[in-house]
JSON list of C-alpha atoms in Angstrom, two decimals:
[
{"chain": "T", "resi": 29, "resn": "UNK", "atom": "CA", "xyz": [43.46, -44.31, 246.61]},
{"chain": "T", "resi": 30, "resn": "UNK", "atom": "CA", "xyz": [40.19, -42.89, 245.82]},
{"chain": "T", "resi": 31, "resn": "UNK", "atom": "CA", "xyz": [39.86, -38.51, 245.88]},
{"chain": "T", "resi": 32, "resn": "UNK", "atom": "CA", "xyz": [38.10, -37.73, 248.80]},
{"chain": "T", "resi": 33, "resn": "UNK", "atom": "CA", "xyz": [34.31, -37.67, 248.76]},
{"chain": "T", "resi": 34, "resn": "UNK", "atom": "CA", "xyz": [32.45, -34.65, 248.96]},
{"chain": "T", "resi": 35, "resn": "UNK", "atom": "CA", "xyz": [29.87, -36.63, 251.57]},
{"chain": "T", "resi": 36, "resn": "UNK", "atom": "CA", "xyz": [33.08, -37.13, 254.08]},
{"chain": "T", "resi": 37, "resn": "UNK", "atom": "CA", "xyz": [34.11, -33.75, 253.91]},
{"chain": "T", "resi": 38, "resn": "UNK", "atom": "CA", "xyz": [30.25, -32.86, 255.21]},
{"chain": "T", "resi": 39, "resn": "UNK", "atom": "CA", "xyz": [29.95, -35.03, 257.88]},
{"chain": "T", "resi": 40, "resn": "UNK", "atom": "CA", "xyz": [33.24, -34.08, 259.25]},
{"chain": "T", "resi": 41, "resn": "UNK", "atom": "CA", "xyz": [32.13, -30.60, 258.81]},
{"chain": "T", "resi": 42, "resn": "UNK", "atom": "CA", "xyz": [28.86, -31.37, 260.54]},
{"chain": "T", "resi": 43, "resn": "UNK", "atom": "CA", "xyz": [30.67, -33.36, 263.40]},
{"chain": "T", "resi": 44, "resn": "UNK", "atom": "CA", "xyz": [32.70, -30.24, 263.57]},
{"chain": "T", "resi": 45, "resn": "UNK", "atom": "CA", "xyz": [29.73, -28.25, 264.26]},
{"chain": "T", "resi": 46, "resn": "UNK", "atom": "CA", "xyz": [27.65, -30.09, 266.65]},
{"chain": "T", "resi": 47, "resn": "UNK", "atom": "CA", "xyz": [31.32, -30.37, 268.82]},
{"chain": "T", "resi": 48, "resn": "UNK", "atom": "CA", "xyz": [32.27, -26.75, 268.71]},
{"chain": "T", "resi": 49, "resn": "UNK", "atom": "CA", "xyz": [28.37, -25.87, 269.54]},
{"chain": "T", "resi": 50, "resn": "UNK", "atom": "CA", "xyz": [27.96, -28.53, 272.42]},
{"chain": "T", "resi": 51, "resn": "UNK", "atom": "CA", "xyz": [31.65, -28.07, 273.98]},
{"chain": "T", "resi": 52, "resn": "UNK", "atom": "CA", "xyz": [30.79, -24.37, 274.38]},
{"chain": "T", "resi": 53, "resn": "UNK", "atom": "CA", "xyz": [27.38, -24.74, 275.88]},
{"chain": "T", "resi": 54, "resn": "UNK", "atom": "CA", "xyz": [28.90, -27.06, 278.06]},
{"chain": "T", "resi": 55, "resn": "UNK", "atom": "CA", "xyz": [31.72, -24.56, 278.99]},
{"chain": "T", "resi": 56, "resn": "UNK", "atom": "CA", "xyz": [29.24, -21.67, 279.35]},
{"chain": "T", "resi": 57, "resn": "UNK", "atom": "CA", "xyz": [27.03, -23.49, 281.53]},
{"chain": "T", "resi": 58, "resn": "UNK", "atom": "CA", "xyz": [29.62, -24.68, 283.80]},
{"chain": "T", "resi": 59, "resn": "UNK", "atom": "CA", "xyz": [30.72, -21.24, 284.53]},
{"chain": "T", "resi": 60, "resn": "UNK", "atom": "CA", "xyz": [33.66, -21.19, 282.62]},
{"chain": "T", "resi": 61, "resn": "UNK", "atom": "CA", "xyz": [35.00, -19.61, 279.80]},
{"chain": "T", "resi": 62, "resn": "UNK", "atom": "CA", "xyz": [33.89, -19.81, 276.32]},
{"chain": "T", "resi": 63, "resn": "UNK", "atom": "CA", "xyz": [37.10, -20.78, 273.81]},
{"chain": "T", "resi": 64, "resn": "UNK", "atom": "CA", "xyz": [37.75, -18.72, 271.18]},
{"chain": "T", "resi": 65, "resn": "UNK", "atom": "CA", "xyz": [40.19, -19.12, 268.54]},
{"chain": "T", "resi": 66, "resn": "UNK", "atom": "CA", "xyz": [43.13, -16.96, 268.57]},
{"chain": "T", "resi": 67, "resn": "UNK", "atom": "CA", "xyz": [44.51, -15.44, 265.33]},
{"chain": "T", "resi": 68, "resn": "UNK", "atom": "CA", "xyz": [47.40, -17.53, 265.35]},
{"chain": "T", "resi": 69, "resn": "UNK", "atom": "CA", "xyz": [45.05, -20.59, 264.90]},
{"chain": "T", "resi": 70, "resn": "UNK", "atom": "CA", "xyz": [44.08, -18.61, 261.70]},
{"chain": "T", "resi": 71, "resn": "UNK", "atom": "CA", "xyz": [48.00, -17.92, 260.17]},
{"chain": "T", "resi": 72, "resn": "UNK", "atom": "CA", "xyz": [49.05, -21.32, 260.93]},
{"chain": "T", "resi": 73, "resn": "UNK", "atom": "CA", "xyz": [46.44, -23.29, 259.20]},
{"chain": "T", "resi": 74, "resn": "UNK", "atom": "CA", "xyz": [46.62, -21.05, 255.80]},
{"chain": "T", "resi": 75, "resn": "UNK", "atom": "CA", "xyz": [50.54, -21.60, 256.25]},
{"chain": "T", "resi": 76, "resn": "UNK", "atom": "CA", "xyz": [49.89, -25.55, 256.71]},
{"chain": "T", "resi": 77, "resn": "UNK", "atom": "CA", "xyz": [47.73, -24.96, 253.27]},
{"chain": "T", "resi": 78, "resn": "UNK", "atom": "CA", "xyz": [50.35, -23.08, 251.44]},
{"chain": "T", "resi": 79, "resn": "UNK", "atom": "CA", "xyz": [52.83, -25.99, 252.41]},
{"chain": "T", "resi": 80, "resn": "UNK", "atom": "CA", "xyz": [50.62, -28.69, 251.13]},
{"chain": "T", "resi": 81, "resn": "UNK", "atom": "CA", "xyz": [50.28, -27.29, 247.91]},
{"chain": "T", "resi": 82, "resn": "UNK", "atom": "CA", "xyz": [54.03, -26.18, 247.36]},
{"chain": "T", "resi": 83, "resn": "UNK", "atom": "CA", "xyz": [54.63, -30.16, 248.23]},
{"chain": "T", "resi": 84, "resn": "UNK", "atom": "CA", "xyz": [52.00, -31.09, 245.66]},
{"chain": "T", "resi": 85, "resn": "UNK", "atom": "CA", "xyz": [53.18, -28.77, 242.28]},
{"chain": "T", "resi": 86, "resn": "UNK", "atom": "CA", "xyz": [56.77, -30.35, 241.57]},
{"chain": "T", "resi": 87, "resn": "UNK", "atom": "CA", "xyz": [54.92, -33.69, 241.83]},
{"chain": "T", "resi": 88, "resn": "UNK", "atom": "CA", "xyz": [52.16, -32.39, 239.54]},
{"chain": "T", "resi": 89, "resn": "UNK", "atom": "CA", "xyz": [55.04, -31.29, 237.04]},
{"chain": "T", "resi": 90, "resn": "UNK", "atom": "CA", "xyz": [56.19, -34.55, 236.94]},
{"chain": "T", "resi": 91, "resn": "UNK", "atom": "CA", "xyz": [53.01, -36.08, 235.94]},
{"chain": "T", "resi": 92, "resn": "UNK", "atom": "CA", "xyz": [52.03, -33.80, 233.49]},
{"chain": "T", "resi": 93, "resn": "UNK", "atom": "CA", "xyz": [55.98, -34.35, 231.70]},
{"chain": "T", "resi": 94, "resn": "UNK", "atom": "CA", "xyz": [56.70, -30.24, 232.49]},
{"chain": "T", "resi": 95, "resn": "UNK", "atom": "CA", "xyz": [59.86, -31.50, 234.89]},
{"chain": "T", "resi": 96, "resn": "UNK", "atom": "CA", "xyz": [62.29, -34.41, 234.08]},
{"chain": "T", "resi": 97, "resn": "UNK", "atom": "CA", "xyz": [63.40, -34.81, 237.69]},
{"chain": "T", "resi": 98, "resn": "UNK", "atom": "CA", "xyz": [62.40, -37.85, 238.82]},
{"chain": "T", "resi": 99, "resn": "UNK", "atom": "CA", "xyz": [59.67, -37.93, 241.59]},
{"chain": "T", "resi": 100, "resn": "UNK", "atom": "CA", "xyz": [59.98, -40.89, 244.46]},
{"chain": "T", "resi": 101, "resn": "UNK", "atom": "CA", "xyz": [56.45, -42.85, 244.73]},
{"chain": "T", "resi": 102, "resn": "UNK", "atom": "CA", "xyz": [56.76, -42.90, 248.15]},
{"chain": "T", "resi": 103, "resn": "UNK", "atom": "CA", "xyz": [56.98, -39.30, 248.62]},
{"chain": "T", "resi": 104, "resn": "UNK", "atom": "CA", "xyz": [53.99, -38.81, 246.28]},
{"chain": "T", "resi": 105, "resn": "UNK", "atom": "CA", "xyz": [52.52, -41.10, 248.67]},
{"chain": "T", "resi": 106, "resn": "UNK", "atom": "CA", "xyz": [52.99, -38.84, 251.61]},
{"chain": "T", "resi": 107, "resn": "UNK", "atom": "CA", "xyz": [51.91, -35.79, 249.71]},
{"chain": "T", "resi": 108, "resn": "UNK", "atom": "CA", "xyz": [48.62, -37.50, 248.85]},
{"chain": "T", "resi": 109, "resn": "UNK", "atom": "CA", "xyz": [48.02, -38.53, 252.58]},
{"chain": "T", "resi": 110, "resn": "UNK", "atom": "CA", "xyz": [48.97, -35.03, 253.87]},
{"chain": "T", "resi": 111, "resn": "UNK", "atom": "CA", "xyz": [46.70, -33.58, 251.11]},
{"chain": "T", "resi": 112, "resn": "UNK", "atom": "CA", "xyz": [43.52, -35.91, 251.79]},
{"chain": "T", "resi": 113, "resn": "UNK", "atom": "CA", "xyz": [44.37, -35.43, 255.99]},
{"chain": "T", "resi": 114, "resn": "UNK", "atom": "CA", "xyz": [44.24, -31.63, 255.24]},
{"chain": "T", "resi": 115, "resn": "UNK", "atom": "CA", "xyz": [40.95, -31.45, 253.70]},
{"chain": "T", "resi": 116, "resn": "UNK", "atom": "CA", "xyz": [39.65, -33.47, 256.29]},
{"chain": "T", "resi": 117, "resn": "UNK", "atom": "CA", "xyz": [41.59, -31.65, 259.32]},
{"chain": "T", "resi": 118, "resn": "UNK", "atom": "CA", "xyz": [40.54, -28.16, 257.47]},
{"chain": "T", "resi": 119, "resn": "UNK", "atom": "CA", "xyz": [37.23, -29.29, 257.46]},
{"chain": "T", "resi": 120, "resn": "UNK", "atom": "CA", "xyz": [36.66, -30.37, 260.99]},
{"chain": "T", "resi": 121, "resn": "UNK", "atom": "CA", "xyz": [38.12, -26.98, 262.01]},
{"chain": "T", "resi": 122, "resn": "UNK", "atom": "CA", "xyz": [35.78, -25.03, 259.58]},
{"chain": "T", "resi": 123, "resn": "UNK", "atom": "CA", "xyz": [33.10, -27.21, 261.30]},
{"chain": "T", "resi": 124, "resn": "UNK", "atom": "CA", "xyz": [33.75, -26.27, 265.52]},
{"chain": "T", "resi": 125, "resn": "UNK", "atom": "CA", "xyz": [35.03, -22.79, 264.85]},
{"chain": "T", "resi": 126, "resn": "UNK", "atom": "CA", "xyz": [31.51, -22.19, 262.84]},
{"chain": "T", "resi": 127, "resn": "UNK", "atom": "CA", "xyz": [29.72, -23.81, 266.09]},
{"chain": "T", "resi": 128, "resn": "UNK", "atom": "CA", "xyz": [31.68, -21.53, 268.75]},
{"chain": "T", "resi": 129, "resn": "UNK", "atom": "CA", "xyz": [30.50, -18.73, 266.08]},
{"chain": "T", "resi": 130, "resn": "UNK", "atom": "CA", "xyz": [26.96, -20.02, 266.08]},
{"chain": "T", "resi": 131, "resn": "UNK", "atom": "CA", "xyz": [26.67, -20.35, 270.19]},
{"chain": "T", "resi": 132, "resn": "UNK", "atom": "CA", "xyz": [28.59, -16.49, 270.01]},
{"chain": "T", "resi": 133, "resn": "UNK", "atom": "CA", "xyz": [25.72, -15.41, 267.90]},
{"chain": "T", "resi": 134, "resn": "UNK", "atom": "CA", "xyz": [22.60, -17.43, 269.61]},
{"chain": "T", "resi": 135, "resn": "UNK", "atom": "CA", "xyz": [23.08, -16.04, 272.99]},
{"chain": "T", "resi": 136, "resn": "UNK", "atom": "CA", "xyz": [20.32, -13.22, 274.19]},
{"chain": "T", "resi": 137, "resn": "UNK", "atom": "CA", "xyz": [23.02, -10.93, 274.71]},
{"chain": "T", "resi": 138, "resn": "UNK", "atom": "CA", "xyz": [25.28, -10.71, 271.80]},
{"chain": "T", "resi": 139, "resn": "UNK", "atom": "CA", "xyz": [29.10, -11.17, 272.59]},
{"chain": "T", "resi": 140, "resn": "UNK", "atom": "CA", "xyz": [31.67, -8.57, 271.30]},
{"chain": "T", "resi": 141, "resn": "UNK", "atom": "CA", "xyz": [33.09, -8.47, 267.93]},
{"chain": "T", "resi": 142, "resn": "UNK", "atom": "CA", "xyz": [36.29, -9.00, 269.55]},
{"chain": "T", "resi": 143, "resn": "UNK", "atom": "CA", "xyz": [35.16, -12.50, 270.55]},
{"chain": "T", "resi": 144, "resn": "UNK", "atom": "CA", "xyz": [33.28, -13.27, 267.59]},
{"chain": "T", "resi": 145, "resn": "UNK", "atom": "CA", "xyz": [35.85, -12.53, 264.56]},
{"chain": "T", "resi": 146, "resn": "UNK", "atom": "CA", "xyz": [38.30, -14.73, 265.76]},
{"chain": "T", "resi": 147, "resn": "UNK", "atom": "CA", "xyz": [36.02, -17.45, 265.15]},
{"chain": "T", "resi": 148, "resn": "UNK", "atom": "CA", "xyz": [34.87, -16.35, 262.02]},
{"chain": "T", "resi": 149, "resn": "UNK", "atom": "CA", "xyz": [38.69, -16.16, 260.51]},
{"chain": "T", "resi": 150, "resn": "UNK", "atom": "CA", "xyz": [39.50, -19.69, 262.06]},
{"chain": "T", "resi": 151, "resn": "UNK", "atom": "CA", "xyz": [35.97, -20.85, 260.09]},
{"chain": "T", "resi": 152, "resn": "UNK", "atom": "CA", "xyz": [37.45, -19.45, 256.87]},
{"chain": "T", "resi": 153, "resn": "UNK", "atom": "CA", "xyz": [41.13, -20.64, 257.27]},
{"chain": "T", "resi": 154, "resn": "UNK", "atom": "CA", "xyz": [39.93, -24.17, 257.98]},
{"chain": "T", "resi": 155, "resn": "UNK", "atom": "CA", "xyz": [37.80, -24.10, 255.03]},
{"chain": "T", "resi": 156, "resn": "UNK", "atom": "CA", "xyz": [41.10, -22.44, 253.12]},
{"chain": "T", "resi": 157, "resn": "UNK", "atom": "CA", "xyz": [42.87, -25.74, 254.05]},
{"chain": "T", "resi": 158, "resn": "UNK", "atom": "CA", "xyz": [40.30, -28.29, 252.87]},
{"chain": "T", "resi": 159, "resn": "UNK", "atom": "CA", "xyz": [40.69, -26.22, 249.56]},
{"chain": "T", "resi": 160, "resn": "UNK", "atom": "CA", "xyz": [44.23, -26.77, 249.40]},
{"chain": "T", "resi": 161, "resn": "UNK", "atom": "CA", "xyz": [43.45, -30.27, 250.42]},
{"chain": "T", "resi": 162, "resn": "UNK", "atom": "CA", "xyz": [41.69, -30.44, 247.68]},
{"chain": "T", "resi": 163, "resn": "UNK", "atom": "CA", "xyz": [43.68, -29.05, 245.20]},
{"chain": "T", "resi": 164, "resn": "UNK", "atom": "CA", "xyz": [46.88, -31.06, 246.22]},
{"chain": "T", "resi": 165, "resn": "UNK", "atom": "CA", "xyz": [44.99, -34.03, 245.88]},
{"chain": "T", "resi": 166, "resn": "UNK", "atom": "CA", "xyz": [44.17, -33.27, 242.42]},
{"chain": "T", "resi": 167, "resn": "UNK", "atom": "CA", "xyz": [47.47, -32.42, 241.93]},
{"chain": "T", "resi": 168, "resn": "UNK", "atom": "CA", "xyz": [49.34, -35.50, 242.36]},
{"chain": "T", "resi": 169, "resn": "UNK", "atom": "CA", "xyz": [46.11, -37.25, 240.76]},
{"chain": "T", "resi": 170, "resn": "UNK", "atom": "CA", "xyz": [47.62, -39.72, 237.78]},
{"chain": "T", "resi": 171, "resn": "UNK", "atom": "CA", "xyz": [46.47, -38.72, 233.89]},
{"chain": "T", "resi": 172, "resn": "UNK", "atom": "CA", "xyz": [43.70, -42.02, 232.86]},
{"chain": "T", "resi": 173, "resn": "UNK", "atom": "CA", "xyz": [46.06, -44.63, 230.74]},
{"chain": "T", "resi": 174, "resn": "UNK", "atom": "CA", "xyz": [45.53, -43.92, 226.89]},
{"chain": "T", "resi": 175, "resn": "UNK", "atom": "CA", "xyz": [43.54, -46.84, 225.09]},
{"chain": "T", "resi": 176, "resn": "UNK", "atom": "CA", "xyz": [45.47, -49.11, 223.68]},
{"chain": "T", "resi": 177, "resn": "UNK", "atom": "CA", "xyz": [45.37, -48.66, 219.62]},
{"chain": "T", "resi": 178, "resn": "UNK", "atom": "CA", "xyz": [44.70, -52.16, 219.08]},
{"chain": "T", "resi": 179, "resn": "UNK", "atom": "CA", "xyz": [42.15, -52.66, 221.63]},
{"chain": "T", "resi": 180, "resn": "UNK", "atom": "CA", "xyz": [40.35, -49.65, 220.59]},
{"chain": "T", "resi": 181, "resn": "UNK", "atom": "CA", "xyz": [40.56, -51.18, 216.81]},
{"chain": "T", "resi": 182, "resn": "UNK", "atom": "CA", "xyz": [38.87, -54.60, 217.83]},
{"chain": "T", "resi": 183, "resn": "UNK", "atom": "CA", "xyz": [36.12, -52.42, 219.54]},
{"chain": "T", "resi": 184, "resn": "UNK", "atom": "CA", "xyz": [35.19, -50.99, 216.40]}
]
């Protein structure tokens, strides 16, 4: 499995963006409205990234040789997957609560802060998760194989 790309993580962010912008101007204009975030968006996402890194750092003590418990592939697996589908998720989420922000700020009247913080927090906890996306990933990343001595010795 190949680390996640820094491209993917844009376009999701982008995606992200033009949805949260559009689904509020459609909202707004229908006479509904406008969704913000609530706080508990905010404490749940930066728990979901403290959990994906606690999952990744016995598996990264394994690889490194700090820990002599065994680690099961399969669950190294998982942790990968959940690490790569955070920094996606995180991103996506960074992406529409930055749009809702952006329609909040482009209106002629400016909305309260009350409306607009909420917004801002969910922006920064979904970019705290693709971080610890990230970082998890790297985590549970294998060492590169050491040359082998007589390979490297016909080489020369």
């Amino acid at each position: 499995m190949r680390h996640t790309r820094p491209l993917t993580l844009v376009a999701f962010a982008a995606v992200g963006l033009a949805l949260g912008f559009v689904l509020e101007v459609a909202l707004a204009s229908a006479g509904q409205p406008v969704l913000i975030p609530p706080y508990t968006l905010t404490i749940t996402l930066v728990a979901a990234a403290a959990i994906v890194v606690v999952l990744a750092v016995p598996i990264a003590r394994a690889l490194r040789g700090r820990s002599t418990a065994r680690i099961n592939p399969f669950r190294a697996m998982r942790v990968v997957v959940l690490a790569k589908a955070s920094s996606l998720v995180g991103s996506l989420i960074a992406g529409l609560s930055a749009g809702a922000v952006v329609f909040l700020l482009t209106r002629p009247v400016i909305a309260d802060l009350g409306s607009i913080w909420p917004g801002i927090a969910a922006a920064v906890s979904g970019v705290v998760l693709l971080v610890a996306g990230l970082v998890a990933e790297r985590l549970c990343t294998l060492p590169p194989d050491e040359p082998d001595d007589a390979a490297g010795a016909g080489a020369a």
